GROMACS .gro file of N, CA and C in nm:
model
  510
    1MET      N    1  -3.685  -3.523   3.807
    1MET     CA    2  -3.714  -3.529   3.692
    1MET      C    3  -3.807  -3.409   3.668
    2ARG      N    4  -3.887  -3.364   3.772
    2ARG     CA    5  -3.954  -3.208   3.697
    2ARG      C    6  -3.885  -3.107   3.709
    3PHE      N    7  -3.783  -3.132   3.802
    3PHE     CA    8  -3.639  -3.047   3.788
    3PHE      C    9  -3.593  -3.000   3.656
    4PHE      N   10  -3.577  -3.079   3.567
    4PHE     CA   11  -3.500  -3.132   3.448
    4PHE      C   12  -3.568  -3.109   3.362
    5ARG      N   13  -3.742  -3.096   3.340
    5ARG     CA   14  -3.827  -3.049   3.268
    5ARG      C   15  -3.794  -2.890   3.267
    6GLU      N   16  -3.809  -2.813   3.367
    6GLU     CA   17  -3.807  -2.695   3.369
    6GLU      C   18  -3.679  -2.606   3.293
    7LEU      N   19  -3.590  -2.685   3.312
    7LEU     CA   20  -3.441  -2.615   3.300
    7LEU      C   21  -3.453  -2.662   3.107
    8SER      N   22  -3.515  -2.707   3.055
    8SER     CA   23  -3.541  -2.764   2.865
    8SER      C   24  -3.612  -2.676   2.814
    9ARG      N   25  -3.664  -2.594   2.863
    9ARG     CA   26  -3.778  -2.511   2.845
    9ARG      C   27  -3.680  -2.431   2.731
   10GLY      N   28  -3.582  -2.328   2.765
   10GLY     CA   29  -3.521  -2.215   2.726
   10GLY      C   30  -3.508  -2.109   2.835
   11MET      N   31  -3.464  -1.976   2.786
   11MET     CA   32  -3.471  -1.858   2.837
   11MET      C   33  -3.577  -1.783   2.844
   12THR      N   34  -3.615  -1.705   2.919
   12THR     CA   35  -3.734  -1.622   2.921
   12THR      C   36  -3.706  -1.502   2.857
   13LEU      N   37  -3.798  -1.416   2.798
   13LEU     CA   38  -3.830  -1.282   2.721
   13LEU      C   39  -3.762  -1.189   2.844
   14ILE      N   40  -3.756  -1.252   2.971
   14ILE     CA   41  -3.658  -1.099   3.043
   14ILE      C   42  -3.508  -1.117   3.075
   15GLU      N   43  -3.483  -1.297   3.046
   15GLU     CA   44  -3.321  -1.290   3.043
   15GLU      C   45  -3.276  -1.285   2.878
   16VAL      N   46  -3.340  -1.265   2.771
   16VAL     CA   47  -3.287  -1.246   2.675
   16VAL      C   48  -3.254  -1.052   2.642
   17ALA      N   49  -3.326  -0.998   2.753
   17ALA     CA   50  -3.361  -0.838   2.747
   17ALA      C   51  -3.275  -0.794   2.786
   18ILE      N   52  -3.186  -0.884   2.929
   18ILE     CA   53  -3.099  -0.835   2.977
   18ILE      C   54  -2.987  -0.855   2.871
   19VAL      N   55  -2.961  -0.963   2.851
   19VAL     CA   56  -2.857  -1.012   2.777
   19VAL      C   57  -2.833  -0.905   2.671
   20LEU      N   58  -2.908  -0.848   2.625
   20LEU     CA   59  -2.916  -0.742   2.514
   20LEU      C   60  -2.857  -0.625   2.514
   21ALA      N   61  -2.926  -0.576   2.652
   21ALA     CA   62  -2.873  -0.465   2.730
   21ALA      C   63  -2.757  -0.451   2.761
   22ILE      N   64  -2.685  -0.527   2.825
   22ILE     CA   65  -2.561  -0.579   2.889
   22ILE      C   66  -2.450  -0.554   2.740
   23MET      N   67  -2.511  -0.648   2.618
   23MET     CA   68  -2.410  -0.609   2.469
   23MET      C   69  -2.432  -0.504   2.445
   24GLY      N   70  -2.538  -0.421   2.419
   24GLY     CA   71  -2.528  -0.325   2.392
   24GLY      C   72  -2.437  -0.171   2.444
   25GLY      N   73  -2.496  -0.235   2.599
   25GLY     CA   74  -2.387  -0.134   2.673
   25GLY      C   75  -2.272  -0.160   2.682
   26THR      N   76  -2.199  -0.212   2.658
   26THR     CA   77  -2.080  -0.293   2.603
   26THR      C   78  -2.012  -0.231   2.508
   27LEU      N   79  -2.098  -0.237   2.342
   27LEU     CA   80  -2.074  -0.203   2.209
   27LEU      C   81  -2.083  -0.049   2.240
   28CYS      N   82  -2.173   0.033   2.327
   28CYS     CA   83  -2.139   0.184   2.330
   28CYS      C   84  -2.013   0.222   2.408
   29LEU      N   85  -1.986   0.146   2.483
   29LEU     CA   86  -1.845   0.199   2.577
   29LEU      C   87  -1.730   0.195   2.406
   30CYS      N   88  -1.755   0.095   2.372
   30CYS     CA   89  -1.625   0.028   2.304
   30CYS      C   90  -1.631   0.097   2.149
   31PHE      N   91  -1.730   0.178   2.117
   31PHE     CA   92  -1.726   0.235   2.042
   31PHE      C   93  -1.672   0.359   1.968
   32PRO      N   94  -1.646   0.494   2.064
   32PRO     CA   95  -1.546   0.569   2.050
   32PRO      C   96  -1.431   0.489   2.053
   33SER      N   97  -1.387   0.388   2.140
   33SER     CA   98  -1.221   0.371   2.075
   33SER      C   99  -1.201   0.287   1.971
   34ILE      N  100  -1.342   0.212   1.884
   34ILE     CA  101  -1.311   0.136   1.784
   34ILE      C  102  -1.298   0.266   1.692
   35GLN      N  103  -1.378   0.383   1.730
   35GLN     CA  104  -1.315   0.521   1.573
   35GLN      C  105  -1.180   0.573   1.633
   36GLN      N  106  -1.158   0.592   1.740
   36GLN     CA  107  -1.005   0.624   1.725
   36GLN      C  108  -0.910   0.545   1.668
   37SER      N  109  -0.920   0.364   1.679
   37SER     CA  110  -0.847   0.321   1.567
   37SER      C  111  -0.856   0.289   1.447
   38LYS      N  112  -0.967   0.343   1.413
   38LYS     CA  113  -1.014   0.351   1.254
   38LYS      C  114  -0.944   0.483   1.216
   39GLN      N  115  -0.926   0.596   1.254
   39GLN     CA  116  -0.877   0.726   1.231
   39GLN      C  117  -0.687   0.717   1.243
   40SER      N  118  -0.634   0.659   1.364
   40SER     CA  119  -0.518   0.610   1.344
   40SER      C  120  -0.495   0.511   1.237
   41LEU      N  121  -0.501   0.413   1.259
   41LEU     CA  122  -0.514   0.348   1.094
   41LEU      C  123  -0.510   0.444   0.965
   42SER      N  124  -0.604   0.505   0.987
   42SER     CA  125  -0.592   0.587   0.821
   42SER      C  126  -0.497   0.654   0.824
   43ALA      N  127  -0.449   0.792   0.949
   43ALA     CA  128  -0.331   0.826   0.943
   43ALA      C  129  -0.234   0.770   0.906
   44SER      N  130  -0.217   0.643   0.980
   44SER     CA  131  -0.041   0.584   0.948
   44SER      C  132  -0.027   0.540   0.804
   45ALA      N  133  -0.192   0.496   0.747
   45ALA     CA  134  -0.190   0.470   0.548
   45ALA      C  135  -0.171   0.570   0.521
   46LEU      N  136  -0.215   0.701   0.613
   46LEU     CA  137  -0.210   0.811   0.496
   46LEU      C  138  -0.065   0.864   0.522
   47ALA      N  139   0.009   0.852   0.644
   47ALA     CA  140   0.193   0.908   0.644
   47ALA      C  141   0.236   0.814   0.569
   48ASP      N  142   0.247   0.630   0.546
   48ASP     CA  143   0.321   0.575   0.456
   48ASP      C  144   0.284   0.627   0.299
   49GLU      N  145   0.145   0.719   0.284
   49GLU     CA  146   0.169   0.706   0.153
   49GLU      C  147   0.218   0.860   0.097
   50LEU      N  148   0.196   0.892   0.174
   50LEU     CA  149   0.303   1.078   0.156
   50LEU      C  150   0.416   1.020   0.148
   51VAL      N  151   0.489   0.916   0.202
   51VAL     CA  152   0.630   0.920   0.175
   51VAL      C  153   0.656   0.836   0.101
   52MET      N  154   0.567   0.782   0.026
   52MET     CA  155   0.634   0.707  -0.109
   52MET      C  156   0.572   0.802  -0.221
   53PHE      N  157   0.484   0.912  -0.222
   53PHE     CA  158   0.447   0.984  -0.308
   53PHE      C  159   0.516   1.077  -0.327
   54ILE      N  160   0.577   1.146  -0.224
   54ILE     CA  161   0.711   1.256  -0.208
   54ILE      C  162   0.829   1.174  -0.272
   55SER      N  163   0.871   1.065  -0.201
   55SER     CA  164   0.998   0.999  -0.298
   55SER      C  165   0.929   0.958  -0.412
   56SER      N  166   0.855   0.939  -0.501
   56SER     CA  167   0.823   0.958  -0.644
   56SER      C  168   0.842   1.063  -0.732
   57ALA      N  169   0.824   1.159  -0.612
   57ALA     CA  170   0.796   1.289  -0.666
   57ALA      C  171   0.980   1.350  -0.709
   58GLN      N  172   1.060   1.335  -0.590
   58GLN     CA  173   1.174   1.337  -0.570
   58GLN      C  174   1.279   1.225  -0.735
   59GLN      N  175   1.189   1.121  -0.745
   59GLN     CA  176   1.245   1.030  -0.878
   59GLN      C  177   1.207   1.110  -0.982
   60LEU      N  178   1.104   1.156  -0.987
   60LEU     CA  179   1.052   1.215  -1.133
   60LEU      C  180   1.114   1.353  -1.194
   61ALA      N  181   1.147   1.435  -1.070
   61ALA     CA  182   1.212   1.531  -1.055
   61ALA      C  183   1.366   1.514  -1.122
   62ASN      N  184   1.386   1.386  -1.043
   62ASN     CA  185   1.570   1.404  -1.090
   62ASN      C  186   1.592   1.318  -1.255
   63GLN      N  187   1.450   1.268  -1.276
   63GLN     CA  188   1.427   1.198  -1.409
   63GLN      C  189   1.465   1.315  -1.519
   64ARG      N  190   1.359   1.409  -1.486
   64ARG     CA  191   1.347   1.492  -1.560
   64ARG      C  192   1.441   1.633  -1.581
   65HIS      N  193   1.494   1.644  -1.489
   65HIS     CA  194   1.620   1.746  -1.420
   65HIS      C  195   1.548   1.893  -1.449
   66GLN      N  196   1.438   1.842  -1.374
   66GLN     CA  197   1.301   1.973  -1.357
   66GLN      C  198   1.264   1.980  -1.220
   67ASP      N  199   1.278   2.121  -1.161
   67ASP     CA  200   1.226   2.128  -1.022
   67ASP      C  201   1.096   2.165  -1.024
   68LEU      N  202   1.069   2.066  -0.940
   68LEU     CA  203   0.898   2.043  -0.912
   68LEU      C  204   0.816   2.138  -0.774
   69VAL      N  205   0.681   2.126  -0.808
   69VAL     CA  206   0.634   2.149  -0.675
   69VAL      C  207   0.512   2.052  -0.631
   70ILE      N  208   0.459   2.057  -0.511
   70ILE     CA  209   0.386   1.950  -0.444
   70ILE      C  210   0.288   2.087  -0.391
   71GLN      N  211   0.159   2.047  -0.450
   71GLN     CA  212   0.029   2.148  -0.355
   71GLN      C  213  -0.078   2.071  -0.338
   72LYS      N  214  -0.133   2.158  -0.215
   72LYS     CA  215  -0.241   2.143  -0.186
   72LYS      C  216  -0.356   2.183  -0.237
   73LEU      N  217  -0.490   2.120  -0.321
   73LEU     CA  218  -0.572   2.214  -0.399
   73LEU      C  219  -0.687   2.101  -0.344
   74PRO      N  220  -0.771   2.244  -0.288
   74PRO     CA  221  -0.941   2.146  -0.273
   74PRO      C  222  -1.028   2.114  -0.353
   75VAL      N  223  -1.068   1.979  -0.324
   75VAL     CA  224  -1.193   1.930  -0.404
   75VAL      C  225  -1.282   1.923  -0.362
   76ASN      N  226  -1.417   2.013  -0.481
   76ASN     CA  227  -1.556   1.979  -0.398
   76ASN      C  228  -1.621   1.880  -0.521
   77GLY      N  229  -1.682   1.769  -0.445
   77GLY     CA  230  -1.761   1.669  -0.508
   77GLY      C  231  -1.848   1.609  -0.475
   78ALA      N  232  -1.915   1.508  -0.490
   78ALA     CA  233  -2.014   1.498  -0.453
   78ALA      C  234  -2.088   1.496  -0.280
   79GLY      N  235  -2.107   1.611  -0.214
   79GLY     CA  236  -2.200   1.666  -0.144
   79GLY      C  237  -2.058   1.669   0.030
   80SER      N  238  -1.916   1.655  -0.043
   80SER     CA  239  -1.837   1.654   0.077
   80SER      C  240  -1.683   1.747  -0.012
   81SER      N  241  -1.647   1.790   0.050
   81SER     CA  242  -1.538   1.851   0.018
   81SER      C  243  -1.448   1.781   0.046
   82THR      N  244  -1.309   1.745  -0.018
   82THR     CA  245  -1.181   1.657   0.014
   82THR      C  246  -1.100   1.770  -0.039
   83TRP      N  247  -0.970   1.703  -0.017
   83TRP     CA  248  -0.843   1.742  -0.081
   83TRP      C  249  -0.735   1.639  -0.153
   84GLN      N  250  -0.667   1.740  -0.225
   84GLN     CA  251  -0.545   1.641  -0.345
   84GLN      C  252  -0.487   1.732  -0.352
   85LEU      N  253  -0.332   1.637  -0.287
   85LEU     CA  254  -0.181   1.669  -0.385
   85LEU      C  255  -0.183   1.641  -0.473
   86GLN      N  256  -0.105   1.752  -0.568
   86GLN     CA  257  -0.066   1.759  -0.710
   86GLN      C  258   0.078   1.744  -0.728
   87VAL      N  259   0.162   1.704  -0.802
   87VAL     CA  260   0.307   1.727  -0.822
   87VAL      C  261   0.272   1.799  -0.985
   88SER      N  262   0.365   1.880  -0.990
   88SER     CA  263   0.359   2.001  -1.130
   88SER      C  264   0.494   2.105  -1.118
   89PRO      N  265   0.509   2.107  -1.279
   89PRO     CA  266   0.616   2.168  -1.277
   89PRO      C  267   0.608   2.322  -1.181
   90GLN      N  268   0.760   2.343  -1.182
   90GLN     CA  269   0.720   2.457  -1.104
   90GLN      C  270   0.731   2.588  -1.151
   91THR      N  271   0.738   2.586  -1.283
   91THR     CA  272   0.710   2.681  -1.395
   91THR      C  273   0.544   2.670  -1.424
   92PRO      N  274   0.498   2.768  -1.370
   92PRO     CA  275   0.349   2.735  -1.433
   92PRO      C  276   0.309   2.701  -1.602
   93SER      N  277   0.209   2.566  -1.577
   93SER     CA  278   0.214   2.550  -1.723
   93SER      C  279   0.068   2.492  -1.699
   94MET      N  280  -0.007   2.502  -1.815
   94MET     CA  281  -0.102   2.457  -1.881
   94MET      C  282  -0.146   2.322  -1.870
   95ASP      N  283  -0.008   2.214  -1.819
   95ASP     CA  284  -0.009   2.045  -1.868
   95ASP      C  285  -0.092   2.009  -1.719
   96THR      N  286  -0.163   1.891  -1.738
   96THR     CA  287  -0.178   1.829  -1.623
   96THR      C  288  -0.105   1.766  -1.505
   97PRO      N  289  -0.139   1.775  -1.426
   97PRO     CA  290  -0.017   1.756  -1.318
   97PRO      C  291   0.037   1.566  -1.351
   98LEU      N  292   0.179   1.610  -1.310
   98LEU     CA  293   0.237   1.445  -1.325
   98LEU      C  294   0.195   1.363  -1.247
   99LEU      N  295   0.205   1.364  -1.062
   99LEU     CA  296   0.120   1.306  -0.974
   99LEU      C  297   0.011   1.391  -0.901
  100VAL      N  298  -0.080   1.292  -0.873
  100VAL     CA  299  -0.236   1.325  -0.766
  100VAL      C  300  -0.244   1.219  -0.680
  101LEU      N  301  -0.232   1.255  -0.579
  101LEU     CA  302  -0.256   1.203  -0.431
  101LEU      C  303  -0.436   1.237  -0.392
  102GLU      N  304  -0.516   1.144  -0.415
  102GLU     CA  305  -0.655   1.174  -0.405
  102GLU      C  306  -0.682   1.154  -0.216
  103GLY      N  307  -0.767   1.269  -0.191
  103GLY     CA  308  -0.766   1.253  -0.041
  103GLY      C  309  -0.840   1.190   0.040
  104ASP      N  310  -0.982   1.114  -0.054
  104ASP     CA  311  -1.091   1.088  -0.062
  104ASP      C  312  -1.060   0.912  -0.002
  105LEU      N  313  -0.970   0.848  -0.024
  105LEU     CA  314  -0.933   0.764   0.032
  105LEU      C  315  -0.912   0.751   0.185
  106PHE      N  316  -0.872   0.864   0.224
  106PHE     CA  317  -0.849   0.848   0.347
  106PHE      C  318  -0.948   0.942   0.457
  107GLN      N  319  -1.038   0.860   0.469
  107GLN     CA  320  -1.139   0.902   0.483
  107GLN      C  321  -1.096   0.908   0.679
  108GLY      N  322  -1.170   1.087   0.716
  108GLY     CA  323  -1.138   1.093   0.893
  108GLY      C  324  -1.015   1.157   0.932
  109VAL      N  325  -0.920   1.205   0.842
  109VAL     CA  326  -0.791   1.293   0.828
  109VAL      C  327  -0.773   1.391   0.704
  110GLU      N  328  -0.705   1.460   0.757
  110GLU     CA  329  -0.662   1.594   0.648
  110GLU      C  330  -0.543   1.618   0.633
  111VAL      N  331  -0.468   1.679   0.551
  111VAL     CA  332  -0.373   1.724   0.575
  111VAL      C  333  -0.331   1.864   0.590
  112SER      N  334  -0.272   1.901   0.593
  112SER     CA  335  -0.197   2.083   0.619
  112SER      C  336  -0.079   2.089   0.527
  113LEU      N  337   0.001   2.156   0.462
  113LEU     CA  338   0.115   2.145   0.414
  113LEU      C  339   0.157   2.247   0.515
  114HIS      N  340   0.325   2.251   0.599
  114HIS     CA  341   0.345   2.416   0.676
  114HIS      C  342   0.500   2.389   0.577
  115TYR      N  343   0.494   2.457   0.437
  115TYR     CA  344   0.618   2.502   0.390
  115TYR      C  345   0.579   2.670   0.400
  116SER      N  346   0.715   2.765   0.307
  116SER     CA  347   0.649   2.897   0.248
  116SER      C  348   0.613   2.859   0.101
  117ALA      N  349   0.560   2.951   0.107
  117ALA     CA  350   0.424   2.946   0.005
  117ALA      C  351   0.315   2.836  -0.011
  118GLN      N  352   0.314   2.731   0.093
  118GLN     CA  353   0.248   2.682   0.088
  118GLN      C  354   0.213   2.516   0.031
  119GLN      N  355   0.342   2.538  -0.037
  119GLN     CA  356   0.417   2.401  -0.102
  119GLN      C  357   0.551   2.345  -0.113
  120LEU      N  358   0.541   2.244  -0.142
  120LEU     CA  359   0.654   2.199  -0.112
  120LEU      C  360   0.766   2.155  -0.269
  121TRP      N  361   0.888   2.211  -0.226
  121TRP     CA  362   0.947   2.242  -0.355
  121TRP      C  363   1.052   2.097  -0.349
  122VAL      N  364   1.078   2.072  -0.471
  122VAL     CA  365   1.132   1.920  -0.536
  122VAL      C  366   1.253   2.004  -0.635
  123ASP      N  367   1.383   1.938  -0.567
  123ASP     CA  368   1.482   2.003  -0.660
  123ASP      C  369   1.530   1.893  -0.735
  124GLY      N  370   1.504   1.951  -0.874
  124GLY     CA  371   1.555   1.852  -0.999
  124GLY      C  372   1.708   1.828  -1.030
  125PHE      N  373   1.779   1.870  -0.941
  125PHE     CA  374   1.929   1.859  -0.988
  125PHE      C  375   1.985   1.779  -0.887
  126ARG      N  376   1.954   1.900  -0.748
  126ARG     CA  377   2.051   1.787  -0.624
  126ARG      C  378   1.958   1.689  -0.576
  127HIS      N  379   1.823   1.644  -0.585
  127HIS     CA  380   1.752   1.575  -0.516
  127HIS      C  381   1.729   1.621  -0.332
  128LYS      N  382   1.709   1.758  -0.347
  128LYS     CA  383   1.668   1.768  -0.177
  128LYS      C  384   1.523   1.859  -0.209
  129LEU      N  385   1.478   1.864  -0.083
  129LEU     CA  386   1.354   1.903  -0.042
  129LEU      C  387   1.321   2.003   0.053
  130SER      N  388   1.261   2.133   0.008
  130SER     CA  389   1.235   2.223   0.097
  130SER      C  390   1.188   2.120   0.236
  131ASN      N  391   1.221   2.256   0.329
  131ASN     CA  392   1.246   2.224   0.472
  131ASN      C  393   1.089   2.214   0.522
  132GLY      N  394   1.027   2.138   0.588
  132GLY     CA  395   0.863   2.208   0.656
  132GLY      C  396   0.857   2.044   0.677
  133HIS      N  397   0.709   2.057   0.693
  133HIS     CA  398   0.661   1.936   0.714
  133HIS      C  399   0.518   1.940   0.655
  134ILE      N  400   0.456   1.815   0.671
  134ILE     CA  401   0.298   1.789   0.615
  134ILE      C  402   0.243   1.734   0.748
  135ARG      N  403   0.118   1.814   0.796
  135ARG     CA  404   0.055   1.787   0.908
  135ARG      C  405  -0.058   1.663   0.869
  136ILE      N  406  -0.083   1.557   0.968
  136ILE     CA  407  -0.159   1.470   0.959
  136ILE      C  408  -0.336   1.495   1.033
  137VAL      N  409  -0.371   1.513   1.056
  137VAL     CA  410  -0.471   1.608   1.141
  137VAL      C  411  -0.611   1.501   1.144
  138ASP      N  412  -0.704   1.492   1.233
  138ASP     CA  413  -0.773   1.441   1.243
  138ASP      C  414  -0.947   1.553   1.227
  139ARG      N  415  -1.032   1.523   1.212
  139ARG     CA  416  -1.169   1.627   1.209
  139ARG      C  417  -1.205   1.699   1.300
  140GLU      N  418  -1.154   1.683   1.441
  140GLU     CA  419  -1.135   1.773   1.501
  140GLU      C  420  -1.027   1.864   1.515
  141GLY      N  421  -0.920   1.878   1.404
  141GLY     CA  422  -0.824   1.917   1.443
  141GLY      C  423  -0.707   1.924   1.525
  142ARG      N  424  -0.733   1.802   1.627
  142ARG     CA  425  -0.578   1.701   1.674
  142ARG      C  426  -0.497   1.717   1.559
  143SER      N  427  -0.388   1.694   1.622
  143SER     CA  428  -0.230   1.682   1.489
  143SER      C  429  -0.197   1.529   1.552
  144LEU      N  430  -0.218   1.470   1.469
  144LEU     CA  431  -0.222   1.308   1.498
  144LEU      C  432  -0.051   1.274   1.418
  145LEU      N  433   0.006   1.347   1.334
  145LEU     CA  434   0.134   1.246   1.294
  145LEU      C  435   0.167   1.375   1.198
  146ARG      N  436   0.303   1.398   1.164
  146ARG     CA  437   0.423   1.485   1.059
  146ARG      C  438   0.474   1.383   0.960
  147VAL      N  439   0.455   1.432   0.877
  147VAL     CA  440   0.583   1.395   0.768
  147VAL      C  441   0.679   1.498   0.732
  148VAL      N  442   0.804   1.511   0.772
  148VAL     CA  443   0.885   1.580   0.803
  148VAL      C  444   1.000   1.572   0.698
  149THR      N  445   1.036   1.703   0.559
  149THR     CA  446   1.120   1.709   0.480
  149THR      C  447   1.240   1.805   0.539
  150SER      N  448   1.366   1.738   0.522
  150SER     CA  449   1.493   1.827   0.539
  150SER      C  450   1.569   1.865   0.386
  151TYR      N  451   1.588   1.988   0.414
  151TYR     CA  452   1.643   2.011   0.262
  151TYR      C  453   1.822   2.014   0.286
  152ALA      N  454   1.879   1.958   0.403
  152ALA     CA  455   2.009   1.926   0.396
  152ALA      C  456   1.987   1.788   0.366
  153THR      N  457   1.918   1.693   0.395
  153THR     CA  458   1.961   1.571   0.330
  153THR      C  459   1.923   1.504   0.256
  154GLY      N  460   1.796   1.597   0.237
  154GLY     CA  461   1.697   1.526   0.139
  154GLY      C  462   1.570   1.401   0.215
  155ARG      N  463   1.599   1.394   0.291
  155ARG     CA  464   1.512   1.300   0.363
  155ARG      C  465   1.374   1.333   0.414
  156ILE      N  466   1.301   1.230   0.436
  156ILE     CA  467   1.157   1.192   0.461
  156ILE      C  468   1.172   1.143   0.578
  157ARG      N  469   1.082   1.189   0.712
  157ARG     CA  470   1.055   1.099   0.820
  157ARG      C  471   0.917   1.159   0.875
  158VAL      N  472   0.814   1.011   0.929
  158VAL     CA  473   0.717   1.035   1.016
  158VAL      C  474   0.748   1.042   1.127
  159CYS      N  475   0.669   1.123   1.186
  159CYS     CA  476   0.679   1.118   1.361
  159CYS      C  477   0.528   1.171   1.403
  160ALA      N  478   0.500   1.132   1.554
  160ALA     CA  479   0.404   1.161   1.613
  160ALA      C  480   0.457   1.276   1.701
  161GLN      N  481   0.345   1.327   1.758
  161GLN     CA  482   0.294   1.447   1.836
  161GLN      C  483   0.320   1.359   1.995
  162GLU      N  484   0.277   1.208   2.026
  162GLU     CA  485   0.300   1.159   2.128
  162GLU      C  486   0.425   1.014   2.100
  163ALA      N  487   0.509   0.974   2.144
  163ALA     CA  488   0.553   0.861   2.122
  163ALA      C  489   0.470   0.771   2.074
  164SER      N  490   0.496   0.654   2.024
  164SER     CA  491   0.422   0.529   1.976
  164SER      C  492   0.502   0.457   1.944
  165ARG      N  493   0.453   0.335   1.974
  165ARG     CA  494   0.537   0.205   1.890
  165ARG      C  495   0.554   0.273   1.739
  166ALA      N  496   0.481   0.257   1.647
  166ALA     CA  497   0.510   0.319   1.514
  166ALA      C  498   0.575   0.408   1.494
  167TYR      N  499   0.597   0.524   1.554
  167TYR     CA  500   0.632   0.635   1.553
  167TYR      C  501   0.735   0.682   1.666
  168PRO      N  502   0.843   0.749   1.622
  168PRO     CA  503   0.915   0.849   1.758
  168PRO      C  504   0.827   0.987   1.777
  169GLN      N  505   0.886   1.031   1.841
  169GLN     CA  506   0.789   1.173   1.954
  169GLN      C  507   0.875   1.279   1.850
  170CYS      N  508   0.793   1.387   1.753
  170CYS     CA  509   0.881   1.507   1.682
  170CYS      C  510   0.935   1.603   1.806
   0.00000   0.00000   0.00000
C-alpha cells in the first residue's frame, strides 16, 4: 500500500525539466527541416502561379492581337524590398500594367528572369514566347526551380535542379 501512495504523487520537478529539455532538443533538430519544407512549398506554389501568369499573358496577347512583355520590377515597401512581375504592351505607354504578380505573397523565395533584355516577350499573333527561363531561388541564392519557356512550341514547363517527385530534372 505504501508503494502505491508514492506513485500517485506525480512527477518531480527534475523529471519535468528533463522531459522539456528532450523536447526542446528535438525541436531544435527539426527546425531547419521545417524551414526547408516551407521554402520548398513556397517555391512550388510560385512555380504554379508563374505558369498560370504566363498562360494568362499568352491569352491576353492573343485576344488583344498585341505583343506583350513580362518584366520584373523591384518594389520597396514597408521595410522590406520585394519584387513584382508586370505584363504590359511591348510599346512603351503610360497605361497601368495589364496583369501583376506580387512577390510578397511568396515568402523566402525570389525570381530572376533569364531572357534577352531581362523581359519575357509574348507574341500576340502566333501565340509564342521568347526562349529562356525564370529561376526561382531561395534567400541564400540556391536555385530551387525553373519555369522554362520555348519559342518553337510556345510551351511552359517547370523543372528542378535535382530530380524530385513533383518536377523532372532540368
